[in-house]
CSV table of C-alpha atoms in Angstrom, one decimal:
chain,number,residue,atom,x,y,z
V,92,UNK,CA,0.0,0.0,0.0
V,93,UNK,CA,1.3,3.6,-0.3
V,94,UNK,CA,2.1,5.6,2.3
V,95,UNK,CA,0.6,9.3,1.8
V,96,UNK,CA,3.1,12.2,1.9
V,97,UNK,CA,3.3,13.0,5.5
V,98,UNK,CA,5.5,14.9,7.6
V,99,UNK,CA,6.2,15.1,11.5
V,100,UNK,CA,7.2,18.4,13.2
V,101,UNK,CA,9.0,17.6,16.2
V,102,UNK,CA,8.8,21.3,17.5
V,103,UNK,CA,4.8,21.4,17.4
V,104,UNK,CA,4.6,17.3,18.0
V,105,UNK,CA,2.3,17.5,14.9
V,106,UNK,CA,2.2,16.3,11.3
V,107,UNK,CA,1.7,17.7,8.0
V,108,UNK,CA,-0.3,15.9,4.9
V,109,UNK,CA,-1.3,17.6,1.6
V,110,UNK,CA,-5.2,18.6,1.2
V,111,UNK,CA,-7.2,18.1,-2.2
V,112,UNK,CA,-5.6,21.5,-3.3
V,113,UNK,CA,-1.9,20.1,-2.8
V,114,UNK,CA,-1.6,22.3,0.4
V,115,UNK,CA,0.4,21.6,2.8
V,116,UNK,CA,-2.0,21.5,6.4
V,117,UNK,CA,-1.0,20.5,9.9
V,118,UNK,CA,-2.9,18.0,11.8
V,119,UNK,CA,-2.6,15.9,15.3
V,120,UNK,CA,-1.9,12.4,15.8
V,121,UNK,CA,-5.8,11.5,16.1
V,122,UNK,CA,-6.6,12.7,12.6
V,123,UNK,CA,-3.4,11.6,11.0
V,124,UNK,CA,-4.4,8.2,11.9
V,125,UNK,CA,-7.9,8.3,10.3
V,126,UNK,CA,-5.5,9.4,7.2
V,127,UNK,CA,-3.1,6.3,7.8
V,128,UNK,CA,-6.6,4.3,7.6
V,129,UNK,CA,-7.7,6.0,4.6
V,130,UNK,CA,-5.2,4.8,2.8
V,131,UNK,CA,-5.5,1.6,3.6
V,132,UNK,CA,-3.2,0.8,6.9
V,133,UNK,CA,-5.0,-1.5,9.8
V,134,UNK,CA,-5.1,-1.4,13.1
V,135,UNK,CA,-5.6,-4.8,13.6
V,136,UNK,CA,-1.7,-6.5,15.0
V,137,UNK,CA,-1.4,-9.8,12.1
V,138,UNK,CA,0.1,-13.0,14.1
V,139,UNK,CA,3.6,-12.6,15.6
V,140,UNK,CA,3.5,-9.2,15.0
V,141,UNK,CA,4.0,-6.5,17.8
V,142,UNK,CA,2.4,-3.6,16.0
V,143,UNK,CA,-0.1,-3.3,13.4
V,144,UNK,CA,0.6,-1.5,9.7
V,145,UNK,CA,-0.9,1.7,11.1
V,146,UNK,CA,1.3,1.5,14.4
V,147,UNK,CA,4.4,0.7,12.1
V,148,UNK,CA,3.9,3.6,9.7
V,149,UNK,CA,3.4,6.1,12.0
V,150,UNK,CA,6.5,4.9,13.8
V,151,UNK,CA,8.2,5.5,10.3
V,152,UNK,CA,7.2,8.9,10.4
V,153,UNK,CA,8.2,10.1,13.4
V,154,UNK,CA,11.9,8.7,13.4
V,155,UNK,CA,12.5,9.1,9.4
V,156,UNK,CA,10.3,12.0,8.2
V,157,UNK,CA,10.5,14.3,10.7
V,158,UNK,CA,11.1,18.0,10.5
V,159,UNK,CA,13.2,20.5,12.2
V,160,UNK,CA,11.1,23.0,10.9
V,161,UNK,CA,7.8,23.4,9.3
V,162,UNK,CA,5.6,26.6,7.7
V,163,UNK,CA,6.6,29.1,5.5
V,164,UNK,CA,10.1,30.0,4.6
V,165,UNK,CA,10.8,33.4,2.5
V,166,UNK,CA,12.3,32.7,-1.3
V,167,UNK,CA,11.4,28.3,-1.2
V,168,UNK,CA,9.1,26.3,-3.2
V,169,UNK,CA,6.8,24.0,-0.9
V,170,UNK,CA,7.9,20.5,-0.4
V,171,UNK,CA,10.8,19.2,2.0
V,172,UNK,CA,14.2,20.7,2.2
V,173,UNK,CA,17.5,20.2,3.6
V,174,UNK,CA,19.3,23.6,5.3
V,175,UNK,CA,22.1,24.3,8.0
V,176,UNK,CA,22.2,20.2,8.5
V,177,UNK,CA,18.4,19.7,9.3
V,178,UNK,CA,15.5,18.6,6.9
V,179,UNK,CA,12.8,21.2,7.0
V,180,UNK,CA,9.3,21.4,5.4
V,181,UNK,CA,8.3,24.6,3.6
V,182,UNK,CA,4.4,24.9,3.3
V,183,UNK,CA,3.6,26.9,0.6
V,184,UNK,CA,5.1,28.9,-1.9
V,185,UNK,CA,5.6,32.5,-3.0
V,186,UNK,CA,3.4,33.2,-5.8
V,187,UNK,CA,5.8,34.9,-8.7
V,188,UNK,CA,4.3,36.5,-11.6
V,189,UNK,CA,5.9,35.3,-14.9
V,190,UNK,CA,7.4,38.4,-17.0
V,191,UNK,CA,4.8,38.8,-20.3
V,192,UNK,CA,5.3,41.5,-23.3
V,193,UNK,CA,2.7,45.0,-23.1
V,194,UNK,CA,2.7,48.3,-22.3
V,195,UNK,CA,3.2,49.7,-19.2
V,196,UNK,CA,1.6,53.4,-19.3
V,197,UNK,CA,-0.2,53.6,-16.1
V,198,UNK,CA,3.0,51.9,-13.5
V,199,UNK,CA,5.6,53.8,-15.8
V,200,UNK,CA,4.4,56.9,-15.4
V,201,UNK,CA,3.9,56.6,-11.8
V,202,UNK,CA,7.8,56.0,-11.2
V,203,UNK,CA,8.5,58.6,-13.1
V,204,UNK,CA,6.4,61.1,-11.4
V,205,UNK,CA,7.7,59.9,-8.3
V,206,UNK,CA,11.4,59.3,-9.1
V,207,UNK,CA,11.7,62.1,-11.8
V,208,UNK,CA,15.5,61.8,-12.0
V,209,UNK,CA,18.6,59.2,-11.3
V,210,UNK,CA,17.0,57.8,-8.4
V,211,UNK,CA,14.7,55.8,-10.9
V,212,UNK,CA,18.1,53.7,-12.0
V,213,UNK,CA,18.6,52.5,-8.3
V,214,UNK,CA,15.3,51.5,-8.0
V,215,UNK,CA,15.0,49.9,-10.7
V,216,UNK,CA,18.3,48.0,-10.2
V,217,UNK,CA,17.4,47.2,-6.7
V,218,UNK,CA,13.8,45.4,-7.8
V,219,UNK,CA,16.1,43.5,-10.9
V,220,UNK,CA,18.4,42.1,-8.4
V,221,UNK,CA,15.5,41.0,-6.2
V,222,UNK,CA,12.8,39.8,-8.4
V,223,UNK,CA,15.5,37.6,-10.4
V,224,UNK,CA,17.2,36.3,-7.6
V,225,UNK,CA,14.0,35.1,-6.0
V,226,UNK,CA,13.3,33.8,-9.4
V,227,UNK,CA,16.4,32.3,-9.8
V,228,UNK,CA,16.3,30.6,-6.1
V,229,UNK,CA,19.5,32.7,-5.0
V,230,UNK,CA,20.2,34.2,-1.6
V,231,UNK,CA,21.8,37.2,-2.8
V,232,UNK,CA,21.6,39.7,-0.4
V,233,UNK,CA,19.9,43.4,-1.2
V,234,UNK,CA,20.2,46.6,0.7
V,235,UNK,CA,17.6,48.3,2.8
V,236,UNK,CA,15.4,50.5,0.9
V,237,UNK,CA,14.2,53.7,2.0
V,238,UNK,CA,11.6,55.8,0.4
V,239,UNK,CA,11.1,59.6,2.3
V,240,UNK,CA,8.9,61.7,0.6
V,241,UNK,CA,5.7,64.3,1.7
V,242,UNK,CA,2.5,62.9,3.2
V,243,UNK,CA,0.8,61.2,0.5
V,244,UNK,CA,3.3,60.7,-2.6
V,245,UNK,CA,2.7,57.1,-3.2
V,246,UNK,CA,5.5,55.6,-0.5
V,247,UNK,CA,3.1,53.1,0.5
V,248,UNK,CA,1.6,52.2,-2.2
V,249,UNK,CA,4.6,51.3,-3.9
V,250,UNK,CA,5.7,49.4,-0.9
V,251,UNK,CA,2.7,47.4,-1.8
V,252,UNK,CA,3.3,46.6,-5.1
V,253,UNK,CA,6.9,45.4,-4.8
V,254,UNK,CA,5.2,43.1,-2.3
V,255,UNK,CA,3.2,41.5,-5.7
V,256,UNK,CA,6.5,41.5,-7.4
V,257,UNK,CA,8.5,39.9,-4.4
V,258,UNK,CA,5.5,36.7,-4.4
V,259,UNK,CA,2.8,38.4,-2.3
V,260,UNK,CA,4.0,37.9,1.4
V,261,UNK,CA,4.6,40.7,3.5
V,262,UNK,CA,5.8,40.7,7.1
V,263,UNK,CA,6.6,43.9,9.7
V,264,UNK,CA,9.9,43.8,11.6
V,265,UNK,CA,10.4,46.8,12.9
V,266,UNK,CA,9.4,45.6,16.6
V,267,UNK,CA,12.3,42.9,16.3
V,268,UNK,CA,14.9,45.5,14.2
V,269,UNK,CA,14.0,48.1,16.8
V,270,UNK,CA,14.9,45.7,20.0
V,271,UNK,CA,11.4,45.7,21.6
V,272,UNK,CA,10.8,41.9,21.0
V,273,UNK,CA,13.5,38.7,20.6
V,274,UNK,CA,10.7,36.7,18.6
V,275,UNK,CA,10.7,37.1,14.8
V,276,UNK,CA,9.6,33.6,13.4
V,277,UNK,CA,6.4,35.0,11.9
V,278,UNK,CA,9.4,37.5,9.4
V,279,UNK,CA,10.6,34.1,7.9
V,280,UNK,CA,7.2,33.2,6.1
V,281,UNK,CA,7.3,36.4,3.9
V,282,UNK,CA,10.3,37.8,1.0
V,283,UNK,CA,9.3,41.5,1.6
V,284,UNK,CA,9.7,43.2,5.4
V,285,UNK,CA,8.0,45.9,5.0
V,286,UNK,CA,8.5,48.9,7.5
V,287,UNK,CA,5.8,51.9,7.0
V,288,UNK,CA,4.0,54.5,9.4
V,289,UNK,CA,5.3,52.9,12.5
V,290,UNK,CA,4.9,54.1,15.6
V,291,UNK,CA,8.6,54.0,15.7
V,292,UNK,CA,11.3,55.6,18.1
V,293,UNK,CA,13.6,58.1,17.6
V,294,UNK,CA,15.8,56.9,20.9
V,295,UNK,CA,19.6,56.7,20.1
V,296,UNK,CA,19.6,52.9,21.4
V,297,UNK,CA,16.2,52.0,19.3
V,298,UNK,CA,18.3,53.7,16.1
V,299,UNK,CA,21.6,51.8,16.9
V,300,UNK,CA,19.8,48.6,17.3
V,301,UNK,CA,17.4,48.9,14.0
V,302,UNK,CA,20.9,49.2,12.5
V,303,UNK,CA,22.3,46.4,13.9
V,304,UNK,CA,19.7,44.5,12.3
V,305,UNK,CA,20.0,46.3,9.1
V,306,UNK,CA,23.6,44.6,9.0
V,307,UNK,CA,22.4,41.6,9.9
V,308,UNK,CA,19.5,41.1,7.6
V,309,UNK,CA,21.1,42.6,4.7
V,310,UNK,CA,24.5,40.6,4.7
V,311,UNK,CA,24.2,37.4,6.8
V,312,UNK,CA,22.4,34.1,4.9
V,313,UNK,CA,22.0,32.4,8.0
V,314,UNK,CA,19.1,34.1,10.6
V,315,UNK,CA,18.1,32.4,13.8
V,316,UNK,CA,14.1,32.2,13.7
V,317,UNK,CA,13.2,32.5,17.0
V,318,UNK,CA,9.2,31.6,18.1
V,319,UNK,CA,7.7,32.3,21.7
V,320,UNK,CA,8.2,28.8,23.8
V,321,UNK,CA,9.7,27.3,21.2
V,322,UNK,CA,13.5,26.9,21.0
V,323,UNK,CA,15.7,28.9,18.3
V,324,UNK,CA,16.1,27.4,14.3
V,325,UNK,CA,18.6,28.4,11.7
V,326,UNK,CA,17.1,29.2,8.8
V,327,UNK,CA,17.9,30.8,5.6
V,328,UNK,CA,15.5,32.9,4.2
V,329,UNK,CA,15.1,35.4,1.3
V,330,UNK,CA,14.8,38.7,2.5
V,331,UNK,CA,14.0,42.2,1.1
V,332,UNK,CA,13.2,45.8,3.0
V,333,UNK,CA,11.9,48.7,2.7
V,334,UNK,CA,11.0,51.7,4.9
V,335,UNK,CA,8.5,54.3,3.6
V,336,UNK,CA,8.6,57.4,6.1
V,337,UNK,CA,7.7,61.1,6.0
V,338,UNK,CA,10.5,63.3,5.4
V,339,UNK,CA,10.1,65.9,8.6
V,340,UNK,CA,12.8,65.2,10.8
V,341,UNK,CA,10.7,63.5,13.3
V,342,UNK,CA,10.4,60.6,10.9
V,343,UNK,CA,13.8,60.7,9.5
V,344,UNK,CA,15.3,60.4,13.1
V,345,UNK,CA,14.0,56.5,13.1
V,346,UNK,CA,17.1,55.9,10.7
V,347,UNK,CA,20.4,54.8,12.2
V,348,UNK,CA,23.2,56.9,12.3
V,349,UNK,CA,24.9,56.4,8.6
V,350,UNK,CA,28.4,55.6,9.8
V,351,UNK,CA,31.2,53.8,7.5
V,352,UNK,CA,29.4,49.8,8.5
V,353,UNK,CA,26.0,50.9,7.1
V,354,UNK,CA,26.6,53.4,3.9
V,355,UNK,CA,26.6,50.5,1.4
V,356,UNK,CA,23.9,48.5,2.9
V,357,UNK,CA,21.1,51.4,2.7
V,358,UNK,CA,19.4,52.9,0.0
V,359,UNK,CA,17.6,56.3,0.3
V,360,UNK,CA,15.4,57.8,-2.0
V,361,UNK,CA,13.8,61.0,-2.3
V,362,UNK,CA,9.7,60.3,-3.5
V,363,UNK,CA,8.4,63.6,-5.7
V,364,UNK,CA,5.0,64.2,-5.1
V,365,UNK,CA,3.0,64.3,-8.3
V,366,UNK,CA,-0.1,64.0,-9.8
V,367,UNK,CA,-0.9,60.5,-10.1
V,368,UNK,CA,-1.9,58.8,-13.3
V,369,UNK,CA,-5.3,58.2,-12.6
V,370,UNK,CA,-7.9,59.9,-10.4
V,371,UNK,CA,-8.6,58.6,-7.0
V,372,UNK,CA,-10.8,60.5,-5.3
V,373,UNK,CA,-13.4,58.0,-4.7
V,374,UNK,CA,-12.9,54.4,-3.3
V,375,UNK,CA,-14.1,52.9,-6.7
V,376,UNK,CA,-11.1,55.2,-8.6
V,377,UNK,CA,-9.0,53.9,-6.4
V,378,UNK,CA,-9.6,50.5,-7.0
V,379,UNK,CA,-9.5,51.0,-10.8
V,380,UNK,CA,-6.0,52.9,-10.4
V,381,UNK,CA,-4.3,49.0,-8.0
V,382,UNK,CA,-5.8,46.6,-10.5
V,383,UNK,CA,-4.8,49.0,-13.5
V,384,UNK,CA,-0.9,48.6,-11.8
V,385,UNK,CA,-1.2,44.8,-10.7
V,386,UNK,CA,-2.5,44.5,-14.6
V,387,UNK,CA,1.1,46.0,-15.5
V,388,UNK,CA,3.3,44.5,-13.5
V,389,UNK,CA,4.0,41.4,-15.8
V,390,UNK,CA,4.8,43.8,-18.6
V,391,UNK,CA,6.6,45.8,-16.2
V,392,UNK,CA,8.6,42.6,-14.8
V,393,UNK,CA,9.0,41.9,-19.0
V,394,UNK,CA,11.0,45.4,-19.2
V,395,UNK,CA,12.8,44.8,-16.0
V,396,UNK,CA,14.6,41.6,-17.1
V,397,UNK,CA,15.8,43.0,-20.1
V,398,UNK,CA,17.0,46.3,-18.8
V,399,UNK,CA,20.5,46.0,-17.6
V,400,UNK,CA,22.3,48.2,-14.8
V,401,UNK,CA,24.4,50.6,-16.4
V,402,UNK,CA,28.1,49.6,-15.3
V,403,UNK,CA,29.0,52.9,-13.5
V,404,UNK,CA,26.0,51.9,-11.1
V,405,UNK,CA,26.8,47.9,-10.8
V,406,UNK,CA,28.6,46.4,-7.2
V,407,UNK,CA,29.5,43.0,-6.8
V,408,UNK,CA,28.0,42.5,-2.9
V,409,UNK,CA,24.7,43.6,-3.7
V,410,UNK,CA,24.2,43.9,-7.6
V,411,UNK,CA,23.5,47.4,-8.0
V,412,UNK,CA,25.3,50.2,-6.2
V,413,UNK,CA,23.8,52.4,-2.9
V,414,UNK,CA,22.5,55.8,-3.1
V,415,UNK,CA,21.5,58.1,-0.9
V,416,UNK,CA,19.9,61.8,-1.3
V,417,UNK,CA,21.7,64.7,-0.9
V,418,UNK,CA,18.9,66.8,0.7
V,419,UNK,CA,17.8,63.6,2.8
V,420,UNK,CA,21.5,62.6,3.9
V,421,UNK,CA,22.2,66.3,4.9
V,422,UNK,CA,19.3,66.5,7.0
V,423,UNK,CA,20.2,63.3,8.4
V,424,UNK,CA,24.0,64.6,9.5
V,425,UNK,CA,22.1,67.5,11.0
V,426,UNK,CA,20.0,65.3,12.9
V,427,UNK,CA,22.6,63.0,13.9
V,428,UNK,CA,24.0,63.1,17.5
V,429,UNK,CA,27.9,63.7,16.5
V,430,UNK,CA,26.2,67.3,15.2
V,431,UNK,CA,24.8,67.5,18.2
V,432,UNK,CA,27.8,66.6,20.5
V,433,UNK,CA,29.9,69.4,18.2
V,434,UNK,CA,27.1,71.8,19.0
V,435,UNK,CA,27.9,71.0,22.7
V,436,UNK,CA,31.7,71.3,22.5
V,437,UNK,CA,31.3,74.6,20.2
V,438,UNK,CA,29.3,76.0,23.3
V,439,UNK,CA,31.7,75.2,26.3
V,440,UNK,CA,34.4,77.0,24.2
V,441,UNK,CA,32.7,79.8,23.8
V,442,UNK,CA,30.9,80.1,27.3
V,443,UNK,CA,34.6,79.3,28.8
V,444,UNK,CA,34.0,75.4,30.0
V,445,UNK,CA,37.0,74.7,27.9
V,446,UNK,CA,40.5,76.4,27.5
V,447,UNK,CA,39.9,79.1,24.6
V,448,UNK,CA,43.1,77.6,23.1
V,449,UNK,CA,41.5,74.0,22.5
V,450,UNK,CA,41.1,70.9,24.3
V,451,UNK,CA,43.5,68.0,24.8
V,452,UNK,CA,42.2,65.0,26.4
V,453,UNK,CA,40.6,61.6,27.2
V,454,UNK,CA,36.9,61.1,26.2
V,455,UNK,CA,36.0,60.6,30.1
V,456,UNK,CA,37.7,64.3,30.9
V,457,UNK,CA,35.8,65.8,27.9
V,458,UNK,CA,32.5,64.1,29.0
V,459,UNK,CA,33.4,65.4,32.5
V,460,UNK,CA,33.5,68.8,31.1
V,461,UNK,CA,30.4,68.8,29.1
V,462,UNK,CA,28.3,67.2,32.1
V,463,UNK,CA,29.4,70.1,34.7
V,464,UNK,CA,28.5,72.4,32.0
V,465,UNK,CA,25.7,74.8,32.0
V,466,UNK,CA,24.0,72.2,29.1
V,467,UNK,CA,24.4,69.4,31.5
V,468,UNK,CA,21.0,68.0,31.1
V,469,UNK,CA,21.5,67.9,27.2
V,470,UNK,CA,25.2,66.5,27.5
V,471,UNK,CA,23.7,63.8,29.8
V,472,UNK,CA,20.6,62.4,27.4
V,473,UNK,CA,23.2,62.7,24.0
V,474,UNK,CA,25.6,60.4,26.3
V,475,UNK,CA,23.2,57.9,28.0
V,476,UNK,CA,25.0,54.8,27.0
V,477,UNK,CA,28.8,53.8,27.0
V,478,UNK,CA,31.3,54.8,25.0
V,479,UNK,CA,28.5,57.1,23.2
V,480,UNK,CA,30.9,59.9,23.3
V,481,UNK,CA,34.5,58.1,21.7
V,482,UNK,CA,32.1,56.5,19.2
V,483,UNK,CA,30.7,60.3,18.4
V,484,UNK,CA,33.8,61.7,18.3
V,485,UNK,CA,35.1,59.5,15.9
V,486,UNK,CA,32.6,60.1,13.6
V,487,UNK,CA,33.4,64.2,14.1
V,488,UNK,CA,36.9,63.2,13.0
V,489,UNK,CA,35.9,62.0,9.6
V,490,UNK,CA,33.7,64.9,8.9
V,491,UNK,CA,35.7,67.7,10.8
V,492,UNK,CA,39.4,66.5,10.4
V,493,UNK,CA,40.9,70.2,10.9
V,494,UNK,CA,38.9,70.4,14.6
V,495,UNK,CA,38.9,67.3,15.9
V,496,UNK,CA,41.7,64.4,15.9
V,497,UNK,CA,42.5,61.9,18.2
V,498,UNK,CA,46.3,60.2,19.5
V,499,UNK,CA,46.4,56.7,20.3
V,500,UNK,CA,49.4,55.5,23.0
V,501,UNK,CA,49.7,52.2,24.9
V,502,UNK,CA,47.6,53.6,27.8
V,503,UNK,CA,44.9,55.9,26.5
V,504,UNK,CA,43.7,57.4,23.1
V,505,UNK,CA,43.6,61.3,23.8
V,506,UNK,CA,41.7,63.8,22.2
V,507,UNK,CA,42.5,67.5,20.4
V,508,UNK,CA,40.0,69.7,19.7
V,509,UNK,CA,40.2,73.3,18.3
V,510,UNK,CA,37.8,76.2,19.0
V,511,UNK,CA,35.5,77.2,16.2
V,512,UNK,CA,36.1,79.5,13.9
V,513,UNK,CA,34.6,83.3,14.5
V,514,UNK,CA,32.5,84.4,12.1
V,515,UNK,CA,33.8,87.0,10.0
């Protein structure tokens, strides 16, 4: 008799059979059996045996195929799979749209409206390197991309529709990139994390741990998936994501500092706001206007595959080069606490806390300094964690080299600083 395809997950202590649609659906032990009978497997023990054919196949089950993991896993076909030296069953499948010759009037437009310059080439390369990876099966790794734009420009929506392109799963992380949870195994069932009007934090620590994770998802192949009351899995998932966010500086303070391990993992555009290409004043208009784009997008994935990255814009890491806005990144280094710290320093020169003729020193005696300064409760919050104010210091020395350098000897690394400038 045959066996039906079914799987045991030792973490649940469950199994897994295919339904009529050739889904993959979980089950316990009481209904896998009604299966096993199904099919054609007694329960009645023949002479001088010890178990009947029911007992014996569900014995074959658990000890030969059982499962490390089973659900969804981000960039796999459905079906059983062997990863980081464990079987694991993937349940179902992103659903890809296949690449088909048309016009693309309405979605064409609508990138150039929003990306009406150079900015277009990045995106574009970004979604090539995506879609035909996940096409292809690869793990190649993409950067984070960031869309900052006015209050209703289409962020969102666009989020949505490289969601369709990436196979139609979408997960959140920002609670797990921002430190506020250690669970993520619902992120591993879905290719795009999308990140969008989150009630996020500007907090230094929040900002330095949602880069941390931007390093980590953009770069490692292996991530530990991590349920509640269930013990940690590695896992290999196929990962893209992208951050939509207002461009005030309120929103833009969610963004990690940009320091020398995060320039080439982030991509930050700036969305124009434009007309869009069809009305959508009323919900029916706006229905028209998605299922006019989702009727593009295999034309669009048509053009997309034949378009190659210009060579001044390909990079071998992540396939096409990073970018980030002038405007955007400017407001970002005004934002960023090393501006804020040099703010601070500039003040206790000029209000006497330091020697008019500059400062030489540790980081602990310029901290010392600042904190018995008449700014101490703003010296204090900027340097709430350690090391905050060496780490911020270093980065005033790649941007400020004729103020701020630093000597290194076998005891201590010491600090100079010159006074600012006066304005002439």
């Amino acid at each position: 008799m045959d066996k039906p395809e079914v799987y045991y997950d030792i973490g649940r202590q469950n199994y897994w059979i295919k339904d009529h649609r050739n889904d993959y659906i979980t089950i316990n032990e009481t209904s896998v059996k009604r299966h096993l009978r199904a099919s054609g497997y007694s329960l009645k023990v023949r002479d001088g045996e010890r178990l009947s054919d029911l007992e014996t196949c569900l014995n074959s089950v658990q000890s030969v195929f059982n499962v490390a993991y089973a659900g969804p896993l981000a960039g796999y076909q459905k079906g059983p799979v062997e990863m980081c030296g464990q079987r694991i069953l993937v349940t179902s499948s992103p659903k890809l749209i296949a690449p088909q010759p048309g016009p693309t009037p309405v979605f064409g437009r609508l990138l150039q409206n929003m990306f009406p310059n150079e900015q277009l080439c990045y995106l574009m390369g970004w979604l090539k390197v995506a879609f035909e990876s996940l096409q292809a099966g690869q793990r190649r790794p993409g950067q984070v991309l960031v869309f900052a734009g006015e209050r209703n420009s289409g962020k969102s929506l666009l989020q949505n529709l490289i969601t369709r392109i990436l196979g139609g799963r979408i997960a959140k992380p920002y609670r797990y990139m921002s430190g506020r949870t250690d669970f993520n195994a619902e992120l591993f069932g879905a290719e795009h994390l999308m990140i969008e009007d989150e009630v996020a934090s500007t907090d230094i620590r929040a900002r330095r741990d949602f880069g941390a994770r931007i390093k980590d998802f953009t770069v490692n192949v292996v991530q530990s998936c991590h349920a509640k009351n269930r013990q940690a899995i590695s896992l290999e998932p196929f990962w893209r994501v992208s951050v939509s966010l207002n461009d005030e500086p309120e929103n833009l303070l969610i963004l990690p500092p940009f320091d020398e391990s995060l320039i080439d993992k982030i991509i930050l555009l700036k969305v124009s706001k434009a007309p869009l290409p069809m009305p959508t004043h009323t919900d029916n208009q706006r229905e028209e206007f998605w299922q006019a784009l989702c009727g593009e997008l295999p034309a669009f994935l048509e053009v997309l595959t034949r378009w190659e990255i210009p060579e001044h814009l390909k990079y071998g890491r992540f396939g096409v080069r990073h970018f980030h806005h002038p405007e955007l990144l400017e407001a970002l280094n005004d934002l960023a606490p090393e501006t804020k710290l040099m703010t601070l320093i500039d003040l206790a020169f000029q209000e006497g806390t330091l020697e008019a003729s500059g400062f030489d020193g540790t980081a602990e005696q310029l901290q010392m300094h600042l904190v018995n300064s008449p700014h101490e409760q703003e010296a204090k919050r900027l340097l709430n964690w350690m090391n905050a104010l060496g780490t911020y210091l270093g980065r005033l020395e790649k941007r400020h080299p004729d103020r701020v350098k630093n000597t290194r000897t076998a005891t201590a690394r010491t600090w100079r600083l010159e006074p600012p400038r006066p304005v002439e």
